[in-house]
Amino acid sequence: MSHLRTRPLSIGPLRAFECTGRLLNFRAAAEELALSQSAVSRQIQSLEEELGMSLFLRHSRTVELTEAGLHLLRTTSAVLQELDNTVMQ
């Protein structure tokens, strides 16, 4: 993930990515986020296009994180947790 960015990432797709990456399931992520499965899938696809890399390997019934996805998940999980802790105080 060495792309230089000129603008920040949107938080919605990052939330969809973090939830799907943590659960490794688009349907379960959609339920947790109160979104449709197709909305979660579109947000992640948009994020992948914006970053120019695949974050998941999609199989017929399962997904797994790519190496780039795993790296982004570690960072995203920590940042979103800190953000949630800040606004819930």
mmCIF file of C-alpha atoms in Angstrom:
data_model
loop_
_atom_site.group_PDB
_atom_site.id
_atom_site.type_symbol
_atom_site.label_atom_id
_atom_site.label_comp_id
_atom_site.label_asym_id
_atom_site.label_seq_id
_atom_site.Cartn_x
_atom_site.Cartn_y
_atom_site.Cartn_z
ATOM 1 C CA MET A 1 0.000 0.000 0.000
ATOM 2 C CA SER A 2 2.408 2.625 -1.154
ATOM 3 C CA HIS A 3 -0.016 4.762 -3.165
ATOM 4 C CA LEU A 4 0.285 8.455 -2.430
ATOM 5 C CA ARG A 5 -3.123 9.907 -1.668
ATOM 6 C CA THR A 6 -4.247 13.448 -2.247
ATOM 7 C CA ARG A 7 -7.525 13.166 -0.330
ATOM 8 C CA PRO A 8 -8.732 11.220 2.699
ATOM 9 C CA LEU A 9 -10.683 7.980 2.481
ATOM 10 C CA SER A 10 -14.392 8.028 3.290
ATOM 11 C CA ILE A 11 -15.266 6.451 6.620
ATOM 12 C CA GLY A 12 -18.320 4.481 5.363
ATOM 13 C CA PRO A 13 -16.347 2.132 3.127
ATOM 14 C CA LEU A 14 -13.705 1.766 5.844
ATOM 15 C CA ARG A 15 -16.391 0.689 8.338
ATOM 16 C CA ALA A 16 -17.773 -1.811 5.831
ATOM 17 C CA PHE A 17 -14.267 -3.119 5.175
ATOM 18 C CA GLU A 18 -13.376 -3.405 8.880
ATOM 19 C CA CYS A 19 -16.560 -5.249 9.736
ATOM 20 C CA THR A 20 -16.290 -7.630 6.782
ATOM 21 C CA GLY A 21 -12.599 -8.212 7.449
ATOM 22 C CA ARG A 22 -13.241 -8.957 11.113
ATOM 23 C CA LEU A 23 -16.158 -11.314 10.413
ATOM 24 C CA LEU A 24 -14.929 -12.597 7.031
ATOM 25 C CA ASN A 25 -18.538 -12.628 5.908
ATOM 26 C CA PHE A 26 -20.391 -10.029 3.816
ATOM 27 C CA ARG A 27 -23.841 -11.050 5.083
ATOM 28 C CA ALA A 28 -22.844 -10.913 8.748
ATOM 29 C CA ALA A 29 -21.163 -7.554 8.198
ATOM 30 C CA ALA A 30 -24.287 -6.223 6.520
ATOM 31 C CA GLU A 31 -26.418 -7.360 9.463
ATOM 32 C CA GLU A 32 -24.052 -5.759 11.991
ATOM 33 C CA LEU A 33 -23.999 -2.481 10.050
ATOM 34 C CA ALA A 34 -27.759 -2.541 9.327
ATOM 35 C CA LEU A 35 -27.095 -2.361 5.585
ATOM 36 C CA SER A 36 -27.896 -4.645 2.697
ATOM 37 C CA GLN A 37 -25.275 -7.158 1.650
ATOM 38 C CA SER A 38 -25.062 -5.496 -1.759
ATOM 39 C CA ALA A 39 -24.428 -2.094 -0.125
ATOM 40 C CA VAL A 40 -21.520 -3.526 1.869
ATOM 41 C CA SER A 41 -20.161 -5.231 -1.227
ATOM 42 C CA ARG A 42 -20.400 -2.001 -3.255
ATOM 43 C CA GLN A 43 -18.637 0.001 -0.539
ATOM 44 C CA ILE A 44 -15.772 -2.477 -0.400
ATOM 45 C CA GLN A 45 -15.530 -2.634 -4.186
ATOM 46 C CA SER A 46 -15.393 1.169 -4.265
ATOM 47 C CA LEU A 47 -12.632 1.163 -1.634
ATOM 48 C CA GLU A 48 -10.663 -1.447 -3.593
ATOM 49 C CA GLU A 49 -10.988 0.624 -6.765
ATOM 50 C CA GLU A 50 -9.937 3.789 -4.964
ATOM 51 C CA LEU A 51 -6.893 2.068 -3.466
ATOM 52 C CA GLY A 52 -6.086 0.196 -6.665
ATOM 53 C CA MET A 53 -5.782 -3.176 -4.939
ATOM 54 C CA SER A 54 -7.831 -6.176 -3.879
ATOM 55 C CA LEU A 55 -8.506 -6.422 -0.162
ATOM 56 C CA PHE A 56 -10.321 -9.762 -0.245
ATOM 57 C CA LEU A 57 -10.032 -13.022 -2.108
ATOM 58 C CA ARG A 58 -13.603 -13.982 -2.912
ATOM 59 C CA HIS A 59 -14.477 -17.666 -3.101
ATOM 60 C CA SER A 60 -17.869 -19.222 -3.818
ATOM 61 C CA ARG A 61 -19.024 -19.136 -0.166
ATOM 62 C CA THR A 62 -16.148 -17.586 1.749
ATOM 63 C CA VAL A 63 -13.821 -14.613 1.665
ATOM 64 C CA GLU A 64 -10.320 -14.160 2.980
ATOM 65 C CA LEU A 65 -8.140 -11.114 3.358
ATOM 66 C CA THR A 66 -5.282 -10.464 0.976
ATOM 67 C CA GLU A 67 -1.962 -9.422 2.478
ATOM 68 C CA ALA A 68 -2.843 -5.785 1.744
ATOM 69 C CA GLY A 69 -6.282 -6.342 3.277
ATOM 70 C CA LEU A 70 -4.801 -7.786 6.448
ATOM 71 C CA HIS A 71 -2.438 -4.839 6.806
ATOM 72 C CA LEU A 72 -5.256 -2.330 6.238
ATOM 73 C CA LEU A 73 -7.548 -4.198 8.655
ATOM 74 C CA ARG A 74 -5.018 -3.919 11.484
ATOM 75 C CA THR A 75 -4.716 -0.186 11.007
ATOM 76 C CA THR A 76 -8.395 0.448 10.335
ATOM 77 C CA SER A 77 -9.566 -1.538 13.364
ATOM 78 C CA ALA A 78 -7.318 0.423 15.702
ATOM 79 C CA VAL A 79 -8.234 3.795 14.237
ATOM 80 C CA LEU A 80 -11.986 3.143 14.225
ATOM 81 C CA GLN A 81 -11.856 1.848 17.800
ATOM 82 C CA GLU A 82 -10.041 4.991 18.911
ATOM 83 C CA LEU A 83 -12.524 7.166 17.031
ATOM 84 C CA ASP A 84 -15.497 5.349 18.596
ATOM 85 C CA ASN A 85 -13.939 5.642 22.068
ATOM 86 C CA THR A 86 -13.419 9.375 21.573
ATOM 87 C CA VAL A 87 -16.967 10.158 20.509
ATOM 88 C CA MET A 88 -18.576 7.900 23.137
ATOM 89 C CA GLN A 89 -16.956 9.673 26.085
#
